[in-house]
Amino acid sequence: MNRREKGLFGGMTVLAVVLLALLLRSCGDGCDDVAATPKTTVTITATPSSAGSQIGKSVDSALERARQTGLRVVVHDASDQDKTPGGDWTVCFEKATLSKVDFAAVPDGAPCPEKDGQRIPWPKMPDVKGTTYAEAVEKLGDAVGAVVIKAAYEDEAASDTNNEVGDYAHWKVCFQSVRVGTRLDHEPDITLLAVQEGEACPSSKGLYKIPENDPDYVDPDYVDPGNGSSDDGSNGDSGSSEEDYYPGDKGGCPPGGCHNPCPPGGCR
C-alpha cells in the first residue's frame, strides 16, 4: 500500500468512528435495549374447535354439536328429492370449512345414496314364496318393518310377527302382500300367507281348506224344490176348457184349436 492509499484508508476509518459516536449519542440510554431485543413476527390463524364427525347421527344431534363449536350450520337433502330435512333425519355426508359445516341427510330409516344428490337406493321386495316363514323373516331383514304371518286358508288360523323360531317357523309361504321387485320405501310392513309344513298351497287367496266351511258353499247334489214342475196338470193357461166351450150360432173351434176336424161351416 502506497502513501496515498494509506492516507485514504486512515481518513475513512476516522469518518466511521465519528459516525458511530454520533449514532450512539442520538439513541441515548435505550440503545442497549433496542440492540438486545430481536424483531418478532406473529401469525394468527383462526381455527374453530372440531365438532367431530356427525355422519350416522340425527340432524338434531349434529346441529347441537356443531353449534357448540361456534360454526354456522347448513343442512340439505342428500338425495335427489330436494326436500326439507327433519330433525330425525340421518346425516350421510358432511363438509366443513373454517366457519361453516354443511350436513347432507336422508329420512330416518332410508339408506344413504352412494354420493350426495343421488337417488336413495331403496331395496326391492324379493320373492319369498316357497320358503319357510323363518327363512322369509331372515331374508327380508332390516329392509322392511313387521313381517306378519297369516294362514293361507280361510278356515285355518296363524298369527306371528318377525319370529324365526316360533310355532310357525316352518310354515310354507304361499302368497306375499308386496309384489316381487317393488321398492321397499320407508320399510313397509309385509304380510305372508302360509300353510302348515307338508300341506299344499291353495290355488288362490280366499279359499277354504274344507269347502263345506265356506259360508257360500253349495252342495252340488242339492236340488231346489222350488225349481220343480207342478203335479196338478195345469199348464197355467186361463180361460174355458174344451168341455165347457159353446161355439154359438156360427160354430168354430174352442181356444187352442179343435181336436177333431170340423166340416165346412164350423162345428155346431
Short mmCIF file of C-alpha atoms in Angstrom, two decimals:
data_model
loop_
_atom_site.label_atom_id
_atom_site.label_comp_id
_atom_site.label_asym_id
_atom_site.label_seq_id
_atom_site.Cartn_x
_atom_site.Cartn_y
_atom_site.Cartn_z
CA MET A 1 0.00 0.00 0.00
CA ASN A 2 1.49 3.37 -1.04
CA ARG A 3 1.35 6.52 0.89
CA ARG A 4 -1.69 7.89 -0.82
CA GLU A 5 -3.68 4.77 -0.20
CA LYS A 6 -2.68 4.71 3.46
CA GLY A 7 -3.90 8.26 3.87
CA LEU A 8 -7.23 7.49 2.24
CA PHE A 9 -7.79 4.40 4.41
CA GLY A 10 -6.94 6.30 7.54
CA GLY A 11 -9.42 9.03 6.63
CA MET A 12 -12.22 6.57 6.12
CA THR A 13 -11.52 4.94 9.46
CA VAL A 14 -11.74 8.23 11.28
CA LEU A 15 -15.03 9.03 9.49
CA ALA A 16 -16.54 5.71 10.52
CA VAL A 17 -15.61 6.27 14.17
CA VAL A 18 -17.20 9.72 14.12
CA LEU A 19 -20.45 8.41 12.61
CA LEU A 20 -20.68 5.63 15.21
CA ALA A 21 -20.20 8.13 18.01
CA LEU A 22 -22.98 10.33 16.65
CA LEU A 23 -25.34 7.35 16.36
CA LEU A 24 -24.74 6.26 19.94
CA ARG A 25 -25.27 9.76 21.22
CA SER A 26 -28.65 10.10 19.37
CA CYS A 27 -30.28 6.94 20.81
CA GLY A 28 -29.34 7.67 24.43
CA ASP A 29 -29.80 5.04 27.16
CA GLY A 30 -32.27 2.92 25.13
CA CYS A 31 -29.68 1.77 22.62
CA ASP A 32 -28.70 -1.29 24.61
CA ASP A 33 -32.34 -2.44 24.95
CA VAL A 34 -33.02 -1.97 21.26
CA ALA A 35 -29.95 -3.87 20.27
CA ALA A 36 -30.73 -6.72 22.65
CA THR A 37 -34.41 -7.21 21.53
CA PRO A 38 -34.88 -9.11 18.25
CA LYS A 39 -37.83 -8.30 15.98
CA THR A 40 -40.67 -10.88 16.10
CA THR A 41 -43.42 -11.63 13.51
CA VAL A 42 -46.64 -13.29 14.87
CA THR A 43 -49.14 -15.02 12.55
CA ILE A 44 -52.64 -15.75 13.95
CA THR A 45 -54.84 -18.35 12.24
CA ALA A 46 -58.48 -18.67 13.35
CA THR A 47 -59.26 -22.38 13.73
CA PRO A 48 -62.65 -23.39 15.19
CA SER A 49 -62.76 -26.25 17.63
CA SER A 50 -63.64 -29.55 15.93
CA ALA A 51 -67.21 -30.88 16.24
CA GLY A 52 -66.13 -34.38 15.27
CA SER A 53 -67.80 -36.45 12.55
CA GLN A 54 -71.59 -36.44 12.75
CA ILE A 55 -72.18 -39.00 9.99
CA GLY A 56 -74.79 -41.55 11.06
CA LYS A 57 -76.29 -39.28 13.71
CA SER A 58 -79.63 -37.49 13.67
CA VAL A 59 -79.84 -33.97 12.29
CA ASP A 60 -80.92 -32.63 15.69
CA SER A 61 -77.88 -34.15 17.38
CA ALA A 62 -75.50 -32.95 14.65
CA LEU A 63 -76.86 -29.39 14.78
CA GLU A 64 -76.49 -29.19 18.55
CA ARG A 65 -72.90 -30.45 18.46
CA ALA A 66 -71.89 -28.14 15.61
CA ARG A 67 -73.39 -25.05 17.24
CA GLN A 68 -71.44 -25.70 20.42
CA THR A 69 -68.28 -25.12 18.41
CA GLY A 70 -69.49 -21.77 17.07
CA LEU A 71 -69.76 -22.98 13.49
CA ARG A 72 -72.53 -21.87 11.15
CA VAL A 73 -74.61 -24.90 10.14
CA VAL A 74 -76.41 -25.76 6.88
CA VAL A 75 -78.48 -28.93 6.26
CA HIS A 76 -79.79 -30.21 2.91
CA ASP A 77 -81.39 -33.34 1.41
CA ALA A 78 -78.72 -35.87 0.47
CA SER A 79 -80.96 -37.46 -2.17
CA ASP A 80 -82.30 -36.17 -5.49
CA GLN A 81 -85.65 -35.15 -3.91
CA ASP A 82 -84.57 -31.74 -2.55
CA LYS A 83 -86.90 -31.97 0.47
CA THR A 84 -86.51 -30.04 3.72
CA PRO A 85 -84.72 -32.29 6.25
CA GLY A 86 -86.39 -33.03 9.56
CA GLY A 87 -84.74 -33.33 12.94
CA ASP A 88 -84.99 -37.14 12.87
CA TRP A 89 -83.22 -37.45 9.50
CA THR A 90 -79.84 -39.18 9.41
CA VAL A 91 -76.61 -37.44 8.37
CA CYS A 92 -74.92 -39.15 5.40
CA PHE A 93 -72.31 -36.58 4.33
CA GLU A 94 -70.64 -33.52 5.87
CA LYS A 95 -68.40 -30.78 4.53
CA ALA A 96 -66.67 -28.36 6.94
CA THR A 97 -64.78 -25.09 6.43
CA LEU A 98 -63.25 -22.67 8.96
CA SER A 99 -66.62 -21.07 9.62
CA LYS A 100 -69.34 -23.42 8.33
CA VAL A 101 -70.36 -27.07 8.27
CA ASP A 102 -72.81 -28.46 5.70
CA PHE A 103 -74.69 -31.67 6.54
CA ALA A 104 -76.44 -33.84 3.89
CA ALA A 105 -79.13 -36.10 5.34
CA VAL A 106 -81.82 -38.65 4.39
CA PRO A 107 -85.14 -39.58 6.10
CA ASP A 108 -84.92 -41.80 9.15
CA GLY A 109 -84.57 -45.42 8.07
CA ALA A 110 -83.56 -44.61 4.49
CA PRO A 111 -80.21 -45.83 3.15
CA CYS A 112 -77.66 -43.20 2.15
CA PRO A 113 -77.06 -42.69 -1.58
CA GLU A 114 -73.63 -43.52 -2.95
CA LYS A 115 -72.93 -39.82 -3.49
CA ASP A 116 -74.55 -36.59 -2.32
CA GLY A 117 -77.52 -35.72 -4.54
CA GLN A 118 -78.12 -39.20 -5.95
CA ARG A 119 -81.22 -41.39 -5.71
CA ILE A 120 -81.85 -43.27 -2.46
CA PRO A 121 -81.04 -46.94 -3.11
CA TRP A 122 -84.16 -48.46 -1.54
CA PRO A 123 -84.04 -52.29 -1.55
CA LYS A 124 -86.58 -54.22 -3.63
CA MET A 125 -89.02 -56.88 -2.50
CA PRO A 126 -87.55 -60.37 -3.01
CA ASP A 127 -89.54 -63.48 -3.87
CA VAL A 128 -90.09 -65.41 -0.62
CA LYS A 129 -92.87 -67.71 -1.88
CA GLY A 130 -91.99 -71.34 -1.25
CA THR A 131 -89.64 -70.53 1.63
CA THR A 132 -90.43 -71.11 5.29
CA TYR A 133 -91.66 -68.23 7.40
CA ALA A 134 -88.37 -68.21 9.35
CA GLU A 135 -86.35 -68.00 6.13
CA ALA A 136 -88.54 -65.15 4.87
CA VAL A 137 -88.07 -63.14 8.07
CA GLU A 138 -84.29 -63.56 7.83
CA LYS A 139 -84.22 -62.70 4.12
CA LEU A 140 -86.26 -59.52 4.48
CA GLY A 141 -84.21 -58.36 7.46
CA ASP A 142 -83.99 -54.60 8.05
CA ALA A 143 -85.42 -53.77 4.62
CA VAL A 144 -88.99 -53.97 5.95
CA GLY A 145 -90.90 -53.30 9.14
CA ALA A 146 -93.12 -56.05 10.53
CA VAL A 147 -93.21 -59.45 8.80
CA VAL A 148 -96.63 -60.86 9.71
CA ILE A 149 -97.77 -64.44 9.04
CA LYS A 150 -101.38 -65.45 8.45
CA ALA A 151 -102.98 -68.70 7.32
CA ALA A 152 -103.41 -69.08 3.56
CA TYR A 153 -106.70 -70.98 4.05
CA GLU A 154 -109.67 -69.03 5.39
CA ASP A 155 -110.67 -71.80 7.81
CA GLU A 156 -107.22 -72.02 9.44
CA ALA A 157 -105.53 -69.60 11.84
CA ALA A 158 -101.95 -68.34 12.20
CA SER A 159 -100.56 -65.22 13.85
CA ASP A 160 -96.97 -64.15 14.48
CA THR A 161 -94.63 -61.24 13.74
CA ASN A 162 -90.88 -61.21 12.98
CA ASN A 163 -90.31 -64.55 14.66
CA GLU A 164 -87.81 -67.02 13.22
CA VAL A 165 -88.23 -69.66 15.93
CA GLY A 166 -91.94 -69.64 16.86
CA ASP A 167 -94.69 -72.17 16.24
CA TYR A 168 -94.99 -71.04 12.62
CA ALA A 169 -91.28 -71.03 11.75
CA HIS A 170 -91.65 -73.99 9.39
CA TRP A 171 -94.90 -72.95 7.71
CA LYS A 172 -94.54 -72.57 3.94
CA VAL A 173 -95.17 -69.16 2.37
CA CYS A 174 -97.80 -69.24 -0.40
CA PHE A 175 -98.53 -65.53 -1.02
CA GLN A 176 -96.88 -62.21 -0.16
CA SER A 177 -98.62 -58.84 0.20
CA VAL A 178 -95.97 -56.90 -1.78
CA ARG A 179 -95.16 -57.86 -5.35
CA VAL A 180 -91.66 -59.07 -6.24
CA GLY A 181 -89.40 -56.20 -7.38
CA THR A 182 -91.39 -53.45 -5.64
CA ARG A 183 -89.23 -50.75 -3.99
CA LEU A 184 -89.46 -51.07 -0.22
CA ASP A 185 -89.77 -47.36 0.57
CA HIS A 186 -89.70 -46.47 4.27
CA GLU A 187 -89.61 -50.08 5.47
CA PRO A 188 -93.22 -51.18 4.82
CA ASP A 189 -94.94 -53.98 6.75
CA ILE A 190 -95.25 -57.29 4.89
CA THR A 191 -97.98 -59.93 5.29
CA LEU A 192 -97.23 -63.53 4.31
CA LEU A 193 -99.97 -66.14 3.79
CA ALA A 194 -98.71 -69.63 4.59
CA VAL A 195 -99.74 -73.24 5.15
CA GLN A 196 -98.55 -75.81 7.66
CA GLU A 197 -95.44 -77.80 6.83
CA GLY A 198 -96.22 -80.51 4.29
CA GLU A 199 -99.52 -79.00 3.13
CA ALA A 200 -100.24 -77.80 -0.40
CA CYS A 201 -100.92 -74.11 -1.03
CA PRO A 202 -104.41 -73.08 -2.19
CA SER A 203 -104.72 -72.19 -5.86
CA SER A 204 -105.75 -68.64 -4.95
CA LYS A 205 -106.42 -66.44 -1.95
CA GLY A 206 -109.71 -66.66 -0.07
CA LEU A 207 -110.22 -70.42 -0.37
CA TYR A 208 -111.22 -72.83 2.39
CA LYS A 209 -109.29 -75.99 3.18
CA ILE A 210 -112.61 -77.76 3.78
CA PRO A 211 -115.06 -76.43 1.17
CA GLU A 212 -118.05 -77.06 3.41
CA ASN A 213 -116.68 -74.41 5.81
CA ASP A 214 -117.31 -71.71 3.24
CA PRO A 215 -120.49 -69.80 4.17
CA ASP A 216 -121.33 -69.63 0.46
CA TYR A 217 -120.77 -73.35 -0.14
CA VAL A 218 -123.48 -75.13 -2.19
CA ASP A 219 -123.70 -78.94 -2.32
CA PRO A 220 -123.54 -79.96 -5.99
CA ASP A 221 -126.14 -82.74 -5.35
CA TYR A 222 -128.65 -80.37 -3.78
CA VAL A 223 -131.94 -79.87 -5.70
CA ASP A 224 -134.02 -76.81 -5.03
CA PRO A 225 -137.68 -77.88 -4.63
CA GLY A 226 -138.82 -74.51 -5.90
CA ASN A 227 -137.43 -75.33 -9.33
CA GLY A 228 -139.69 -78.43 -9.88
CA SER A 229 -142.89 -78.62 -12.09
CA SER A 230 -146.47 -78.72 -10.72
CA ASP A 231 -148.30 -82.09 -10.44
CA ASP A 232 -151.85 -80.74 -10.90
CA GLY A 233 -151.66 -80.95 -14.68
CA SER A 234 -152.36 -77.28 -15.09
CA ASN A 235 -150.44 -75.61 -17.88
CA GLY A 236 -151.07 -72.18 -16.46
CA ASP A 237 -153.50 -71.13 -19.24
CA SER A 238 -156.56 -69.11 -18.33
CA GLY A 239 -160.00 -69.39 -20.00
CA SER A 240 -162.50 -72.16 -20.63
CA SER A 241 -161.62 -75.76 -21.39
CA GLU A 242 -162.88 -77.62 -24.42
CA GLU A 243 -165.66 -79.31 -22.40
CA ASP A 244 -167.44 -76.03 -21.44
CA TYR A 245 -166.97 -74.29 -24.77
CA TYR A 246 -170.10 -73.35 -26.74
CA PRO A 247 -169.45 -72.38 -30.33
CA GLY A 248 -172.68 -70.44 -30.70
CA ASP A 249 -174.57 -69.96 -33.92
CA LYS A 250 -171.55 -69.61 -36.18
CA GLY A 251 -169.74 -72.58 -34.81
CA GLY A 252 -165.93 -72.69 -34.71
CA CYS A 253 -163.20 -74.31 -32.64
CA PRO A 254 -162.51 -73.80 -28.95
CA PRO A 255 -159.41 -71.90 -27.84
CA GLY A 256 -156.25 -73.88 -28.63
CA GLY A 257 -157.74 -75.48 -31.74
CA CYS A 258 -160.09 -78.36 -32.47
CA HIS A 259 -159.03 -81.89 -31.59
CA ASN A 260 -161.31 -83.26 -34.32
CA PRO A 261 -161.64 -81.80 -37.79
CA CYS A 262 -164.76 -79.76 -38.35
CA PRO A 263 -166.88 -79.85 -41.53
CA PRO A 264 -167.11 -76.78 -43.67
CA GLY A 265 -169.07 -74.10 -41.87
CA GLY A 266 -167.64 -74.97 -38.45
CA CYS A 267 -168.68 -77.21 -35.65
CA ARG A 268 -172.12 -76.81 -34.09
#
